[in-house]
């Protein structure tokens, strides 16, 4: 009985967090599918890439949450443009609530150098890239009313007294929404070794679309995301650059806030290890869900595989949830861009808007997936 009560508490926490977050799940693994984090990352590598990501939240709990996302990214070097096509399928409670989205994004990437007159040697004459992205998407939710139980179906003494609720209308699908998002990011070298810093900010649901099953004016609240990453190259002038990465990602929307802090290190053998802490605050419940995050990345040629595990350390406990699992795969088609409205192989020149990566792309196992 006690076990069932805990399952109900966990499930209610999930459902309330879903409606306070209102739109998309927050992935702990942010190195795969960066265009999901910020529209300014559309076409982030300058080449054609395929990203896939899957998240199973609280594996032990009945009706766990399953989120799947994909993205196709490409860049046009000549026009300094990046493009992405993203998809999201989010299943809650074994499909009683489903959320499906498709989004297209375009980014403008402006390369440059900091002034040679700056006194600070860490900032003087450094490569930079500033990007701004816009995204437009469509989406719809699906709800299985037979899986829900309302108070008008219950009696204090008799329990369930009515098989169906008087709540009407019980629409199976919500209206189709058109969703607008925008974001900016900047990346800059900070040393001769190749160390760099990046930061970005994005806003989702800027137009606050109405999404409802009841024909009401229920507008999605704006979601804000921000991130800062410091990539420290540990050795100077080596063929295979290695980085120590420290990063923070934050998400805020109405009654819910999520913060993720990560520390990662890559190695010459083609793998990266990382760990961090994730804190999810649900203001409506006055509850915080904390997790320790462990991540593993493996790169073989143009393929990157990532696995992430969140250990629940708050009162819910990992023994009740079995943690949250994420798996991501990224495939890079090196040398292919999207200029001329078709795929074309093209050697990138120093004038390429993605030139911040050019000197390091062949020297590091994971420069491709750095935010």
mmCIF file with all atom_site columns, N, CA and C in Angstrom, residues 154-196:
data_model
loop_
_atom_site.group_PDB
_atom_site.id
_atom_site.type_symbol
_atom_site.label_atom_id
_atom_site.label_alt_id
_atom_site.label_comp_id
_atom_site.label_asym_id
_atom_site.label_entity_id
_atom_site.label_seq_id
_atom_site.pdbx_PDB_ins_code
_atom_site.Cartn_x
_atom_site.Cartn_y
_atom_site.Cartn_z
_atom_site.occupancy
_atom_site.B_iso_or_equiv
_atom_site.pdbx_formal_charge
_atom_site.auth_seq_id
_atom_site.auth_comp_id
_atom_site.auth_asym_id
_atom_site.auth_atom_id
_atom_site.pdbx_PDB_model_num
ATOM 1   N N  . UNK A 1 154 ? -16.414 10.366 -7.872  1.00 0.00 ? 154 UNK A N  1
ATOM 2   C CA . UNK A 1 154 ? -16.046 9.777  -6.586  1.00 0.00 ? 154 UNK A CA 1
ATOM 3   C C  . UNK A 1 154 ? -17.072 10.086 -5.507  1.00 0.00 ? 154 UNK A C  1
ATOM 4   N N  . UNK A 1 155 ? -17.149 9.180  -4.543  1.00 0.00 ? 155 UNK A N  1
ATOM 5   C CA . UNK A 1 155 ? -17.965 9.372  -3.348  1.00 0.00 ? 155 UNK A CA 1
ATOM 6   C C  . UNK A 1 155 ? -17.091 9.107  -2.130  1.00 0.00 ? 155 UNK A C  1
ATOM 7   N N  . UNK A 1 156 ? -17.302 9.879  -1.056  1.00 0.00 ? 156 UNK A N  1
ATOM 8   C CA . UNK A 1 156 ? -16.461 9.754  0.135   1.00 0.00 ? 156 UNK A CA 1
ATOM 9   C C  . UNK A 1 156 ? -16.500 8.340  0.711   1.00 0.00 ? 156 UNK A C  1
ATOM 10  N N  . UNK A 1 157 ? -17.605 7.655  0.582   1.00 0.00 ? 157 UNK A N  1
ATOM 11  C CA . UNK A 1 157 ? -17.779 6.349  1.213   1.00 0.00 ? 157 UNK A CA 1
ATOM 12  C C  . UNK A 1 157 ? -17.789 5.196  0.210   1.00 0.00 ? 157 UNK A C  1
ATOM 13  N N  . UNK A 1 158 ? -18.342 5.438  -0.967  1.00 0.00 ? 158 UNK A N  1
ATOM 14  C CA . UNK A 1 158 ? -18.508 4.365  -1.943  1.00 0.00 ? 158 UNK A CA 1
ATOM 15  C C  . UNK A 1 158 ? -17.369 4.277  -2.955  1.00 0.00 ? 158 UNK A C  1
ATOM 16  N N  . UNK A 1 159 ? -16.494 5.288  -2.982  1.00 0.00 ? 159 UNK A N  1
ATOM 17  C CA . UNK A 1 159 ? -15.404 5.290  -3.943  1.00 0.00 ? 159 UNK A CA 1
ATOM 18  C C  . UNK A 1 159 ? -15.867 5.760  -5.307  1.00 0.00 ? 159 UNK A C  1
ATOM 19  N N  . UNK A 1 160 ? -15.519 5.022  -6.366  1.00 0.00 ? 160 UNK A N  1
ATOM 20  C CA . UNK A 1 160 ? -15.917 5.390  -7.723  1.00 0.00 ? 160 UNK A CA 1
ATOM 21  C C  . UNK A 1 160 ? -17.383 5.023  -7.941  1.00 0.00 ? 160 UNK A C  1
ATOM 22  N N  . UNK A 1 161 ? -18.211 6.017  -8.231  1.00 0.00 ? 161 UNK A N  1
ATOM 23  C CA . UNK A 1 161 ? -19.649 5.798  -8.404  1.00 0.00 ? 161 UNK A CA 1
ATOM 24  C C  . UNK A 1 161 ? -20.106 6.081  -9.832  1.00 0.00 ? 161 UNK A C  1
ATOM 25  N N  . UNK A 1 162 ? -19.236 6.619  -10.677 1.00 0.00 ? 162 UNK A N  1
ATOM 26  C CA . UNK A 1 162 ? -19.617 6.937  -12.047 1.00 0.00 ? 162 UNK A CA 1
ATOM 27  C C  . UNK A 1 162 ? -18.444 6.613  -12.970 1.00 0.00 ? 162 UNK A C  1
ATOM 28  N N  . UNK A 1 163 ? -18.719 5.906  -14.053 1.00 0.00 ? 163 UNK A N  1
ATOM 29  C CA . UNK A 1 163 ? -17.657 5.483  -14.969 1.00 0.00 ? 163 UNK A CA 1
ATOM 30  C C  . UNK A 1 163 ? -17.093 6.632  -15.790 1.00 0.00 ? 163 UNK A C  1
ATOM 31  N N  . UNK A 1 164 ? -17.909 7.635  -16.072 1.00 0.00 ? 164 UNK A N  1
ATOM 32  C CA . UNK A 1 164 ? -17.458 8.768  -16.872 1.00 0.00 ? 164 UNK A CA 1
ATOM 33  C C  . UNK A 1 164 ? -17.781 10.069 -16.151 1.00 0.00 ? 164 UNK A C  1
ATOM 34  N N  . UNK A 1 165 ? -17.009 11.085 -16.465 1.00 0.00 ? 165 UNK A N  1
ATOM 35  C CA . UNK A 1 165 ? -17.181 12.385 -15.823 1.00 0.00 ? 165 UNK A CA 1
ATOM 36  C C  . UNK A 1 165 ? -18.175 13.242 -16.596 1.00 0.00 ? 165 UNK A C  1
ATOM 37  N N  . UNK A 1 166 ? -18.736 14.223 -15.880 1.00 0.00 ? 166 UNK A N  1
ATOM 38  C CA . UNK A 1 166 ? -19.642 15.176 -16.512 1.00 0.00 ? 166 UNK A CA 1
ATOM 39  C C  . UNK A 1 166 ? -18.886 16.336 -17.150 1.00 0.00 ? 166 UNK A C  1
ATOM 40  N N  . UNK A 1 167 ? -17.553 16.313 -17.028 1.00 0.00 ? 167 UNK A N  1
ATOM 41  C CA . UNK A 1 167 ? -16.733 17.364 -17.621 1.00 0.00 ? 167 UNK A CA 1
ATOM 42  C C  . UNK A 1 167 ? -16.870 17.318 -19.140 1.00 0.00 ? 167 UNK A C  1
ATOM 43  N N  . UNK A 1 168 ? -17.236 18.440 -19.733 1.00 0.00 ? 168 UNK A N  1
ATOM 44  C CA . UNK A 1 168 ? -17.429 18.536 -21.179 1.00 0.00 ? 168 UNK A CA 1
ATOM 45  C C  . UNK A 1 168 ? -16.895 19.876 -21.678 1.00 0.00 ? 168 UNK A C  1
ATOM 46  N N  . UNK A 1 169 ? -16.458 19.962 -22.942 1.00 0.00 ? 169 UNK A N  1
ATOM 47  C CA . UNK A 1 169 ? -16.367 18.830 -23.865 1.00 0.00 ? 169 UNK A CA 1
ATOM 48  C C  . UNK A 1 169 ? -15.106 18.024 -23.618 1.00 0.00 ? 169 UNK A C  1
ATOM 49  N N  . UNK A 1 170 ? -15.136 16.748 -23.896 1.00 0.00 ? 170 UNK A N  1
ATOM 50  C CA . UNK A 1 170 ? -13.969 15.891 -23.720 1.00 0.00 ? 170 UNK A CA 1
ATOM 51  C C  . UNK A 1 170 ? -13.300 15.674 -25.081 1.00 0.00 ? 170 UNK A C  1
ATOM 52  N N  . UNK A 1 171 ? -12.675 16.716 -25.570 1.00 0.00 ? 171 UNK A N  1
ATOM 53  C CA . UNK A 1 171 ? -12.010 16.646 -26.874 1.00 0.00 ? 171 UNK A CA 1
ATOM 54  C C  . UNK A 1 171 ? -10.755 15.791 -26.780 1.00 0.00 ? 171 UNK A C  1
ATOM 55  N N  . UNK A 1 172 ? -10.584 14.919 -27.739 1.00 0.00 ? 172 UNK A N  1
ATOM 56  C CA . UNK A 1 172 ? -9.427  14.029 -27.752 1.00 0.00 ? 172 UNK A CA 1
ATOM 57  C C  . UNK A 1 172 ? -8.164  14.779 -28.158 1.00 0.00 ? 172 UNK A C  1
ATOM 58  N N  . UNK A 1 173 ? -8.295  15.788 -29.007 1.00 0.00 ? 173 UNK A N  1
ATOM 59  C CA . UNK A 1 173 ? -7.137  16.547 -29.474 1.00 0.00 ? 173 UNK A CA 1
ATOM 60  C C  . UNK A 1 173 ? -7.329  18.022 -29.147 1.00 0.00 ? 173 UNK A C  1
ATOM 61  N N  . UNK A 1 174 ? -6.225  18.700 -28.913 1.00 0.00 ? 174 UNK A N  1
ATOM 62  C CA . UNK A 1 174 ? -6.265  20.142 -28.708 1.00 0.00 ? 174 UNK A CA 1
ATOM 63  C C  . UNK A 1 174 ? -6.270  20.841 -30.057 1.00 0.00 ? 174 UNK A C  1
ATOM 64  N N  . UNK A 1 175 ? -6.370  22.141 -30.038 1.00 0.00 ? 175 UNK A N  1
ATOM 65  C CA . UNK A 1 175 ? -6.214  22.903 -31.270 1.00 0.00 ? 175 UNK A CA 1
ATOM 66  C C  . UNK A 1 175 ? -4.761  22.849 -31.732 1.00 0.00 ? 175 UNK A C  1
ATOM 67  N N  . UNK A 1 176 ? -4.532  23.067 -33.013 1.00 0.00 ? 176 UNK A N  1
ATOM 68  C CA . UNK A 1 176 ? -3.173  23.142 -33.559 1.00 0.00 ? 176 UNK A CA 1
ATOM 69  C C  . UNK A 1 176 ? -2.617  24.534 -33.286 1.00 0.00 ? 176 UNK A C  1
ATOM 70  N N  . UNK A 1 177 ? -1.424  24.590 -32.730 1.00 0.00 ? 177 UNK A N  1
ATOM 71  C CA . UNK A 1 177 ? -0.829  25.884 -32.414 1.00 0.00 ? 177 UNK A CA 1
ATOM 72  C C  . UNK A 1 177 ? 0.300   26.199 -33.390 1.00 0.00 ? 177 UNK A C  1
ATOM 73  N N  . UNK A 1 178 ? 0.545   27.477 -33.581 1.00 0.00 ? 178 UNK A N  1
ATOM 74  C CA . UNK A 1 178 ? 1.716   27.980 -34.293 1.00 0.00 ? 178 UNK A CA 1
ATOM 75  C C  . UNK A 1 178 ? 2.584   28.685 -33.260 1.00 0.00 ? 178 UNK A C  1
ATOM 76  N N  . UNK A 1 179 ? 3.809   28.229 -33.124 1.00 0.00 ? 179 UNK A N  1
ATOM 77  C CA . UNK A 1 179 ? 4.675   28.649 -32.022 1.00 0.00 ? 179 UNK A CA 1
ATOM 78  C C  . UNK A 1 179 ? 5.917   29.355 -32.563 1.00 0.00 ? 179 UNK A C  1
ATOM 79  N N  . UNK A 1 180 ? 6.267   30.502 -31.985 1.00 0.00 ? 180 UNK A N  1
ATOM 80  C CA . UNK A 1 180 ? 7.436   31.277 -32.400 1.00 0.00 ? 180 UNK A CA 1
ATOM 81  C C  . UNK A 1 180 ? 8.484   31.293 -31.293 1.00 0.00 ? 180 UNK A C  1
ATOM 82  N N  . UNK A 1 181 ? 9.745   31.168 -31.691 1.00 0.00 ? 181 UNK A N  1
ATOM 83  C CA . UNK A 1 181 ? 10.859  31.193 -30.744 1.00 0.00 ? 181 UNK A CA 1
ATOM 84  C C  . UNK A 1 181 ? 12.014  31.984 -31.345 1.00 0.00 ? 181 UNK A C  1
ATOM 85  N N  . UNK A 1 182 ? 12.879  32.493 -30.478 1.00 0.00 ? 182 UNK A N  1
ATOM 86  C CA . UNK A 1 182 ? 14.045  33.256 -30.936 1.00 0.00 ? 182 UNK A CA 1
ATOM 87  C C  . UNK A 1 182 ? 15.155  33.136 -29.905 1.00 0.00 ? 182 UNK A C  1
ATOM 88  N N  . UNK A 1 183 ? 16.388  33.253 -30.375 1.00 0.00 ? 183 UNK A N  1
ATOM 89  C CA . UNK A 1 183 ? 17.516  33.171 -29.457 1.00 0.00 ? 183 UNK A CA 1
ATOM 90  C C  . UNK A 1 183 ? 18.775  33.761 -30.059 1.00 0.00 ? 183 UNK A C  1
ATOM 91  N N  . UNK A 1 184 ? 19.741  34.028 -29.203 1.00 0.00 ? 184 UNK A N  1
ATOM 92  C CA . UNK A 1 184 ? 21.053  34.534 -29.623 1.00 0.00 ? 184 UNK A CA 1
ATOM 93  C C  . UNK A 1 184 ? 22.133  33.810 -28.834 1.00 0.00 ? 184 UNK A C  1
ATOM 94  N N  . UNK A 1 185 ? 23.306  33.757 -29.411 1.00 0.00 ? 185 UNK A N  1
ATOM 95  C CA . UNK A 1 185 ? 24.445  33.156 -28.716 1.00 0.00 ? 185 UNK A CA 1
ATOM 96  C C  . UNK A 1 185 ? 25.727  33.821 -29.184 1.00 0.00 ? 185 UNK A C  1
ATOM 97  N N  . UNK A 1 186 ? 26.785  33.658 -28.402 1.00 0.00 ? 186 UNK A N  1
ATOM 98  C CA . UNK A 1 186 ? 28.092  34.183 -28.761 1.00 0.00 ? 186 UNK A CA 1
ATOM 99  C C  . UNK A 1 186 ? 29.151  33.192 -28.311 1.00 0.00 ? 186 UNK A C  1
ATOM 100 N N  . UNK A 1 187 ? 30.199  33.053 -29.108 1.00 0.00 ? 187 UNK A N  1
ATOM 101 C CA . UNK A 1 187 ? 31.329  32.212 -28.745 1.00 0.00 ? 187 UNK A CA 1
ATOM 102 C C  . UNK A 1 187 ? 32.609  32.961 -29.051 1.00 0.00 ? 187 UNK A C  1
ATOM 103 N N  . UNK A 1 188 ? 33.602  32.880 -28.146 1.00 0.00 ? 188 UNK A N  1
ATOM 104 C CA . UNK A 1 188 ? 34.830  33.651 -28.312 1.00 0.00 ? 188 UNK A CA 1
ATOM 105 C C  . UNK A 1 188 ? 36.015  32.874 -27.765 1.00 0.00 ? 188 UNK A C  1
ATOM 106 N N  . UNK A 1 189 ? 37.121  32.917 -28.502 1.00 0.00 ? 189 UNK A N  1
ATOM 107 C CA . UNK A 1 189 ? 38.371  32.357 -27.999 1.00 0.00 ? 189 UNK A CA 1
ATOM 108 C C  . UNK A 1 189 ? 38.885  33.212 -26.848 1.00 0.00 ? 189 UNK A C  1
ATOM 109 N N  . UNK A 1 190 ? 39.524  32.577 -25.881 1.00 0.00 ? 190 UNK A N  1
ATOM 110 C CA . UNK A 1 190 ? 40.062  33.326 -24.745 1.00 0.00 ? 190 UNK A CA 1
ATOM 111 C C  . UNK A 1 190 ? 41.532  33.015 -24.489 1.00 0.00 ? 190 UNK A C  1
ATOM 112 N N  . UNK A 1 191 ? 42.154  32.182 -25.339 1.00 0.00 ? 191 UNK A N  1
ATOM 113 C CA . UNK A 1 191 ? 43.575  31.890 -25.158 1.00 0.00 ? 191 UNK A CA 1
ATOM 114 C C  . UNK A 1 191 ? 44.155  31.359 -26.457 1.00 0.00 ? 191 UNK A C  1
ATOM 115 N N  . UNK A 1 192 ? 45.492  31.370 -26.542 1.00 0.00 ? 192 UNK A N  1
ATOM 116 C CA . UNK A 1 192 ? 46.167  30.834 -27.718 1.00 0.00 ? 192 UNK A CA 1
ATOM 117 C C  . UNK A 1 192 ? 46.041  29.317 -27.801 1.00 0.00 ? 192 UNK A C  1
ATOM 118 N N  . UNK A 1 193 ? 45.759  28.673 -26.697 1.00 0.00 ? 193 UNK A N  1
ATOM 119 C CA . UNK A 1 193 ? 45.596  27.228 -26.694 1.00 0.00 ? 193 UNK A CA 1
ATOM 120 C C  . UNK A 1 193 ? 44.372  26.781 -27.488 1.00 0.00 ? 193 UNK A C  1
ATOM 121 N N  . UNK A 1 194 ? 43.384  27.664 -27.588 1.00 0.00 ? 194 UNK A N  1
ATOM 122 C CA . UNK A 1 194 ? 42.131  27.285 -28.217 1.00 0.00 ? 194 UNK A CA 1
ATOM 123 C C  . UNK A 1 194 ? 40.967  27.246 -27.257 1.00 0.00 ? 194 UNK A C  1
ATOM 124 N N  . UNK A 1 195 ? 41.221  27.618 -26.002 1.00 0.00 ? 195 UNK A N  1
ATOM 125 C CA . UNK A 1 195 ? 40.129  27.684 -25.034 1.00 0.00 ? 195 UNK A CA 1
ATOM 126 C C  . UNK A 1 195 ? 39.119  28.733 -25.466 1.00 0.00 ? 195 UNK A C  1
ATOM 127 N N  . UNK A 1 196 ? 37.859  28.519 -25.140 1.00 0.00 ? 196 UNK A N  1
ATOM 128 C CA . UNK A 1 196 ? 36.821  29.448 -25.557 1.00 0.00 ? 196 UNK A CA 1
ATOM 129 C C  . UNK A 1 196 ? 35.682  29.474 -24.554 1.00 0.00 ? 196 UNK A C  1
#
